[in-house]
CSV table of C-alpha atoms in Angstrom, one decimal:
chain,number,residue,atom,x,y,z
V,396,UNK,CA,190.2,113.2,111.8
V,397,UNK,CA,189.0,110.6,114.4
V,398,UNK,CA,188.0,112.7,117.8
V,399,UNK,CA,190.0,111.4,120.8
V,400,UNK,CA,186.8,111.4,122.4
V,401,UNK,CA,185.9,108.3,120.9
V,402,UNK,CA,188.7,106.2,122.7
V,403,UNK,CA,187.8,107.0,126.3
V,404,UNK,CA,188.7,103.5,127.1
V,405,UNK,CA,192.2,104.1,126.6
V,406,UNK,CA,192.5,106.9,128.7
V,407,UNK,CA,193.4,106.6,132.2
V,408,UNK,CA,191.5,108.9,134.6
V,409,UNK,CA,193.0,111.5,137.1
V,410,UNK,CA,196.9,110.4,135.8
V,411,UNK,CA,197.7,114.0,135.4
V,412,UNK,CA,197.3,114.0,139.7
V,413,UNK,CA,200.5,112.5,140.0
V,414,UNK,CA,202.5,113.7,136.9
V,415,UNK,CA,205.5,116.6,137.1
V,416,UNK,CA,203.7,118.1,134.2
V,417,UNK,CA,206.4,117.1,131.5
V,418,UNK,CA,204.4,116.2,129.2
V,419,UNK,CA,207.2,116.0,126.2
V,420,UNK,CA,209.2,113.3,128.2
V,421,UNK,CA,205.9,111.1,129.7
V,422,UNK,CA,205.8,108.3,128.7
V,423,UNK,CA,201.8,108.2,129.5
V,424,UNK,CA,201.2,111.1,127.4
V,425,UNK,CA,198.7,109.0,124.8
V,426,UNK,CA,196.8,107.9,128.0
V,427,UNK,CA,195.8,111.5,129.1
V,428,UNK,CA,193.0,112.7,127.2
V,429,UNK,CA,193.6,116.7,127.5
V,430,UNK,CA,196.8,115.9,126.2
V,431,UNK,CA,195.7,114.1,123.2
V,432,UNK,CA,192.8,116.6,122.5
V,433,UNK,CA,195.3,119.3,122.4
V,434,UNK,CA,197.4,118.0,120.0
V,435,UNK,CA,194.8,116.9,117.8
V,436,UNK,CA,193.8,120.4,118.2
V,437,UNK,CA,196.9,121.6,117.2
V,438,UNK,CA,196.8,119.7,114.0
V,439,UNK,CA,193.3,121.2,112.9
V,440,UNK,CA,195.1,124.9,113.8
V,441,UNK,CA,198.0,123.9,111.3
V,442,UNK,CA,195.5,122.5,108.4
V,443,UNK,CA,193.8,125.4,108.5
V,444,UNK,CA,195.9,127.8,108.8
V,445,UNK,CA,195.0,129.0,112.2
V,446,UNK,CA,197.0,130.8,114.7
V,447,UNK,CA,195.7,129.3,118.1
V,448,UNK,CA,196.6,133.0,119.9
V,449,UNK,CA,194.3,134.6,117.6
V,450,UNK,CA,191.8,136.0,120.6
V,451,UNK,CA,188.8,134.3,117.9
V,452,UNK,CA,190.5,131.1,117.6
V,453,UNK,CA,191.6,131.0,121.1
V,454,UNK,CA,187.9,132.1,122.3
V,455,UNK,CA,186.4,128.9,120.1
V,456,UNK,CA,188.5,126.7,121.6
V,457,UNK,CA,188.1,127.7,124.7
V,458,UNK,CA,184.0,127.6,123.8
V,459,UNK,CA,184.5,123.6,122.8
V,460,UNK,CA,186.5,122.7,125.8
V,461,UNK,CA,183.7,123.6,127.7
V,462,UNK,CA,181.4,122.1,125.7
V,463,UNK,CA,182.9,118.8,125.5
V,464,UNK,CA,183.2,118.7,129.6
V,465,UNK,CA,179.3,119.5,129.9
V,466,UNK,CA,178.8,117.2,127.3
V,467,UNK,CA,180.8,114.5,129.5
V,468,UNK,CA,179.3,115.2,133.1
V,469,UNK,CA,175.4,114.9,131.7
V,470,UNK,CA,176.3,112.0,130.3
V,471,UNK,CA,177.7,110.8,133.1
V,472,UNK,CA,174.7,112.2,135.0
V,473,UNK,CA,172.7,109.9,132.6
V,474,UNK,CA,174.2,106.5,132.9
V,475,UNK,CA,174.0,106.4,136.6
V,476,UNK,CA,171.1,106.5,138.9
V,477,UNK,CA,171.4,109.4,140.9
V,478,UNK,CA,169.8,108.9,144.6
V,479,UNK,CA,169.0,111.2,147.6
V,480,UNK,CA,172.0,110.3,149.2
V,481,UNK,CA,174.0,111.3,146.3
V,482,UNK,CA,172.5,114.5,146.3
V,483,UNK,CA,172.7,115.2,150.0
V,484,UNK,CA,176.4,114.2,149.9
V,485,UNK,CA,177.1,116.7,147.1
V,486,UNK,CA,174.8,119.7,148.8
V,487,UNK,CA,176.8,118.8,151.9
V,488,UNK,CA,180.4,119.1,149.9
V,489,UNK,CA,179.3,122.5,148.3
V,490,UNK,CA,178.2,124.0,151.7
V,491,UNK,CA,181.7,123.1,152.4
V,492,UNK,CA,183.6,124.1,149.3
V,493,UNK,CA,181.5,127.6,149.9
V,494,UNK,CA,182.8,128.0,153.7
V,495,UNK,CA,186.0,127.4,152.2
V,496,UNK,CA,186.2,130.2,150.0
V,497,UNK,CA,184.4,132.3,152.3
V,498,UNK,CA,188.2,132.0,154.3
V,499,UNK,CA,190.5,131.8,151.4
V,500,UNK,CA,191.5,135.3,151.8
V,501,UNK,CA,191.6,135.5,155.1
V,502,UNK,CA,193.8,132.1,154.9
V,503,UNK,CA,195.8,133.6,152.3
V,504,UNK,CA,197.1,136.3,154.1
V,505,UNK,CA,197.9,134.1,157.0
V,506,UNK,CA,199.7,131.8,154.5
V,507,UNK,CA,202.1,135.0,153.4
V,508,UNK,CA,202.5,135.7,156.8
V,509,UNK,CA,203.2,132.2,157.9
V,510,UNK,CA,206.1,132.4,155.3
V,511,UNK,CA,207.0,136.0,156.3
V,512,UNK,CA,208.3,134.6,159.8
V,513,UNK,CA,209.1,131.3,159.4
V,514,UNK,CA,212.0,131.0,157.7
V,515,UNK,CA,211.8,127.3,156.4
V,516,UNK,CA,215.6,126.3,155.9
V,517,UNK,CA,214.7,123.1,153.3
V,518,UNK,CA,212.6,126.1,151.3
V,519,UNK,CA,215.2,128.5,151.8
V,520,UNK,CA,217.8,125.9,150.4
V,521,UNK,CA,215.9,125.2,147.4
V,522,UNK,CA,214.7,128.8,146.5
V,523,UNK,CA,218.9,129.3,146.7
V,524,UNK,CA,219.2,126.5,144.6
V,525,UNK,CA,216.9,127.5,142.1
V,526,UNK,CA,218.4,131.2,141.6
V,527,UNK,CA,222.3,129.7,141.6
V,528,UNK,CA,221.4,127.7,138.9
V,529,UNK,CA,220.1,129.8,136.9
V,530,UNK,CA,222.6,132.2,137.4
V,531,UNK,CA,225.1,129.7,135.9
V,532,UNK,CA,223.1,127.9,133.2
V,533,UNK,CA,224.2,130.0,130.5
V,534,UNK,CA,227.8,129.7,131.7
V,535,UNK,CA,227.4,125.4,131.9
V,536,UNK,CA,225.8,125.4,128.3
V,537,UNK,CA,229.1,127.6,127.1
V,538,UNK,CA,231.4,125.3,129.0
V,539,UNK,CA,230.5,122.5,127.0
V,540,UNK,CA,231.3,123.6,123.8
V,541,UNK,CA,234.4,125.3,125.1
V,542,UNK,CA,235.7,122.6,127.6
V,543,UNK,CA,233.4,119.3,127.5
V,544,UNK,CA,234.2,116.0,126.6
V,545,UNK,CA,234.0,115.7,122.7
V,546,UNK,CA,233.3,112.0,122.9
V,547,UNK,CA,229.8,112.4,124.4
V,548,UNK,CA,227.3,114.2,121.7
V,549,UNK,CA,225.5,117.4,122.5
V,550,UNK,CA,221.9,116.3,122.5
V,551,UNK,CA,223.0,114.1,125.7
V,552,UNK,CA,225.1,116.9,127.1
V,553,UNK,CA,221.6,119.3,126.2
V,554,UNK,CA,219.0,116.9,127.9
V,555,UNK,CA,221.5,116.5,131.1
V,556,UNK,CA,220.9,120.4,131.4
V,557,UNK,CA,217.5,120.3,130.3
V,558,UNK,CA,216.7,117.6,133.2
V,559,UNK,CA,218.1,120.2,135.9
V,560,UNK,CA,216.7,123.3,134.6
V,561,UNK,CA,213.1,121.5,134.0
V,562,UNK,CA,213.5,120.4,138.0
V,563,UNK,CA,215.2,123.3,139.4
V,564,UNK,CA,212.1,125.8,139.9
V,565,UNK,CA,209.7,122.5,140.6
V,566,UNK,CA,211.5,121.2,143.6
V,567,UNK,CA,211.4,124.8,145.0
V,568,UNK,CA,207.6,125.3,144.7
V,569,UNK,CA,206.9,121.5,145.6
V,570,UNK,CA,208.7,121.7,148.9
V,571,UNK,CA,206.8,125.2,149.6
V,572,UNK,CA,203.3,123.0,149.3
V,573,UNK,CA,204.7,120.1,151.1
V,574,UNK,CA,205.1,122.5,153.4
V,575,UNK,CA,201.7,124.0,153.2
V,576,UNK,CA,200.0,121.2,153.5
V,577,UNK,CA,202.0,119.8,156.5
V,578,UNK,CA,200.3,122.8,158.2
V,579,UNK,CA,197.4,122.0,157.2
V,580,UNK,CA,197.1,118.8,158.1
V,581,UNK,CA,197.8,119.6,161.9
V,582,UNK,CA,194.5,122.2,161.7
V,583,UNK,CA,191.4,120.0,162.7
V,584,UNK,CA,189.9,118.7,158.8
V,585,UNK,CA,187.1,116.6,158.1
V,586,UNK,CA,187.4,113.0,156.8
V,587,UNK,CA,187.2,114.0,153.1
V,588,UNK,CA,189.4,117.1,153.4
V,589,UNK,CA,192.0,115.3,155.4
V,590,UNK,CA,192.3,112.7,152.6
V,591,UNK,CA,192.3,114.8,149.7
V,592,UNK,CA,195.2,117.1,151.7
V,593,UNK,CA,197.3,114.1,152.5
V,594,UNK,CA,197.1,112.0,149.3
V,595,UNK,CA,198.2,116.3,147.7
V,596,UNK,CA,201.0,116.2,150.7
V,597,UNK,CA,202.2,112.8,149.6
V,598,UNK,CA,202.4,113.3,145.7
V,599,UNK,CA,203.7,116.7,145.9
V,600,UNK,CA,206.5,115.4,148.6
V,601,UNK,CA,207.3,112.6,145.7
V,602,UNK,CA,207.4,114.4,142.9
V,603,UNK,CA,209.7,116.8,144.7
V,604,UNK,CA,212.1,114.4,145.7
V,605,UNK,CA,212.1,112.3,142.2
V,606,UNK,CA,212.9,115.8,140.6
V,607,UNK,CA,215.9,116.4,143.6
V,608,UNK,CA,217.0,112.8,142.7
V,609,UNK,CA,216.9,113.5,139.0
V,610,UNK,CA,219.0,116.7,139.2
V,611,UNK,CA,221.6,115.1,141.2
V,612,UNK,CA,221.7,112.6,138.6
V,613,UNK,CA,222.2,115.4,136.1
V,614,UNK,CA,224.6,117.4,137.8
V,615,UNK,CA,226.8,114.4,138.2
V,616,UNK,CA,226.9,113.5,134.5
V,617,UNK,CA,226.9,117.5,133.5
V,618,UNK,CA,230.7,117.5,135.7
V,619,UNK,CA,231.8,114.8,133.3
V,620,UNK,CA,231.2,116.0,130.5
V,621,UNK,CA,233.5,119.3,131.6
V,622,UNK,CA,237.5,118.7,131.0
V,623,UNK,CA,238.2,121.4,133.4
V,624,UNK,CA,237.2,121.6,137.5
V,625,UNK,CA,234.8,124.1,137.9
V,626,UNK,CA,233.9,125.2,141.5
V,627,UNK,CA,230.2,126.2,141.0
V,628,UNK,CA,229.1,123.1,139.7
V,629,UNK,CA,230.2,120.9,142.5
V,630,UNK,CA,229.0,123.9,144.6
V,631,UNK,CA,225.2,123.1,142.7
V,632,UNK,CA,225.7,119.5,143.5
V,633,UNK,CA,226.9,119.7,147.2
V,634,UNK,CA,223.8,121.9,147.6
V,635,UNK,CA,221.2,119.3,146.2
V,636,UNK,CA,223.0,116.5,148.2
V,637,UNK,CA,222.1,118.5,151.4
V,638,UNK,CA,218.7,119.1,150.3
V,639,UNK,CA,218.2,115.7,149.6
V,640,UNK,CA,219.2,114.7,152.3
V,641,UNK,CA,217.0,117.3,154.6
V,642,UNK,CA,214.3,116.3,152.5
V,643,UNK,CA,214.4,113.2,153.8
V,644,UNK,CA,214.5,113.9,157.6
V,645,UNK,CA,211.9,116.5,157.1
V,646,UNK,CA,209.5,114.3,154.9
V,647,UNK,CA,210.3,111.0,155.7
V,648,UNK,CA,207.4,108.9,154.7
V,649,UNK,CA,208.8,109.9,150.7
V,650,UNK,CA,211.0,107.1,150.8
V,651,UNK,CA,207.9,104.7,150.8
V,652,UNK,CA,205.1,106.1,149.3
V,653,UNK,CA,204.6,105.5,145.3
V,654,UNK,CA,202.4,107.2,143.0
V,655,UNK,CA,200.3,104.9,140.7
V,656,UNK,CA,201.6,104.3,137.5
V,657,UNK,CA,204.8,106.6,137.9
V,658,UNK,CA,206.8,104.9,140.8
């Protein structure tokens, strides 16, 4: 089998920074590399007969992965010329990266407290959200074979549901670390941190409101399908309508920024 490793070239680098992590529906899926080196190890489980939750097989795997990524970075490390200021630039990064986990717990704690006593209405709305849905998902998949449209086939009827239960718990914890890092980014950072937190606060605060769009979408063509008027569903779709909606006041800058490749 040809390793994946030998088409580097067709990869593209850092694309899984601005994904919502569904892989199966991506359409970039052959240009991420852990992707493709997961399903090729996949395949070499299945010839060989290999459960890949065995704790040896998983252990092995594990062992390779690790490998490989060592194997990458010194070669990396080899093919460019690595200077004083390089190295004083990454002494200085890991002095800070140290300092920071020095306060992680103590940041933490002020993080659960944070959320504790501020009760964030947009988080509280989708957290709602989240918990209604799922409270009625069994219910809508019933409803379509009981009352829905016979005309439209079940796979579409399926994905529709899929699309909203896929979103559902993502918008909730993507608008808790929009949050977060709108926090954050009023503390006094360093040139570097403040980048790397706003370029997170932007993509999260995307990918949040792509997902709310995407569920409206959903709900809309999920209360077509249904013959009869059902009060919860347009109850679930009032509810992201308002979120999207306070999304948009509260994050504003959404409605302009793209991410690369997926906007």
């Amino acid at each position: 089998m040809m390793n994946e490793l030998n088409f580097m070239h067709e990869n593209i680098s850092g694309i899984y920074n601005y994904c919502d992590r569904w892989c199966e529906k991506c359409s970039y899926a052959n240009k991420w590399l852990l992707f493709k080196r997961e399903a090729e190890r996949n395949i070499k489980h299945v010839l060989r007969d290999e459960d890949p939750n065995d704790l040896k097989v998983f252990s092995k795997d594990f062992a390779e992965s690790f490998q490989e990524a060592f194997n990458l970075l010194s070669d990396k490390m080899k093919d460019e010329e690595i200077d004083e200021d390089l190295n004083e630039m990454v002494e200085e990064e890991l002095n800070d990266f140290i300092d920071e986990l020095k306060e992680e717990t103590s940041e933490t704690e002020l993080v659960k407290d944070f959320h504790r006593r501020y009760k964030d209405n947009l988080v509280n709305q989708t957290e709602k959200f989240f918990k209604d849905f799922y409270d009625y998902y069994e219910k809508i998949n019933t409803i379509f074979t009981i009352d829905g449209v016979s005309s439209v086939s079940a796979d579409y009827k399926k994905l529709q549901l899929e699309i909203a239960g896929w979103y559902a718990p993502q918008i909730h914890v993507k608008t808790r670390m929009c949050l977060l890092s709108k926090k954050k980014l009023v503390k006094p950072l360093n040139q570097t941190s403040r980048e790397v937190e706003l370029e997170i606060f932007n993509v999260n605060c995307r990918i949040a409101y792509t997902g709310i769009c995407k569920t409206i979408s959903a709900l809309e063509e999920i209360s077509k399908f249904i013959l009869k008027n059902y009060s919860f569903i347009s109850d679930l779709l009032k509810q992201m309508n308002e979120i999207k909606a306070n999304f948009v006041i509260e994050y504003p800058n959404v409605l302009v920024y793209k991410r690369p490749y997926f906007d």
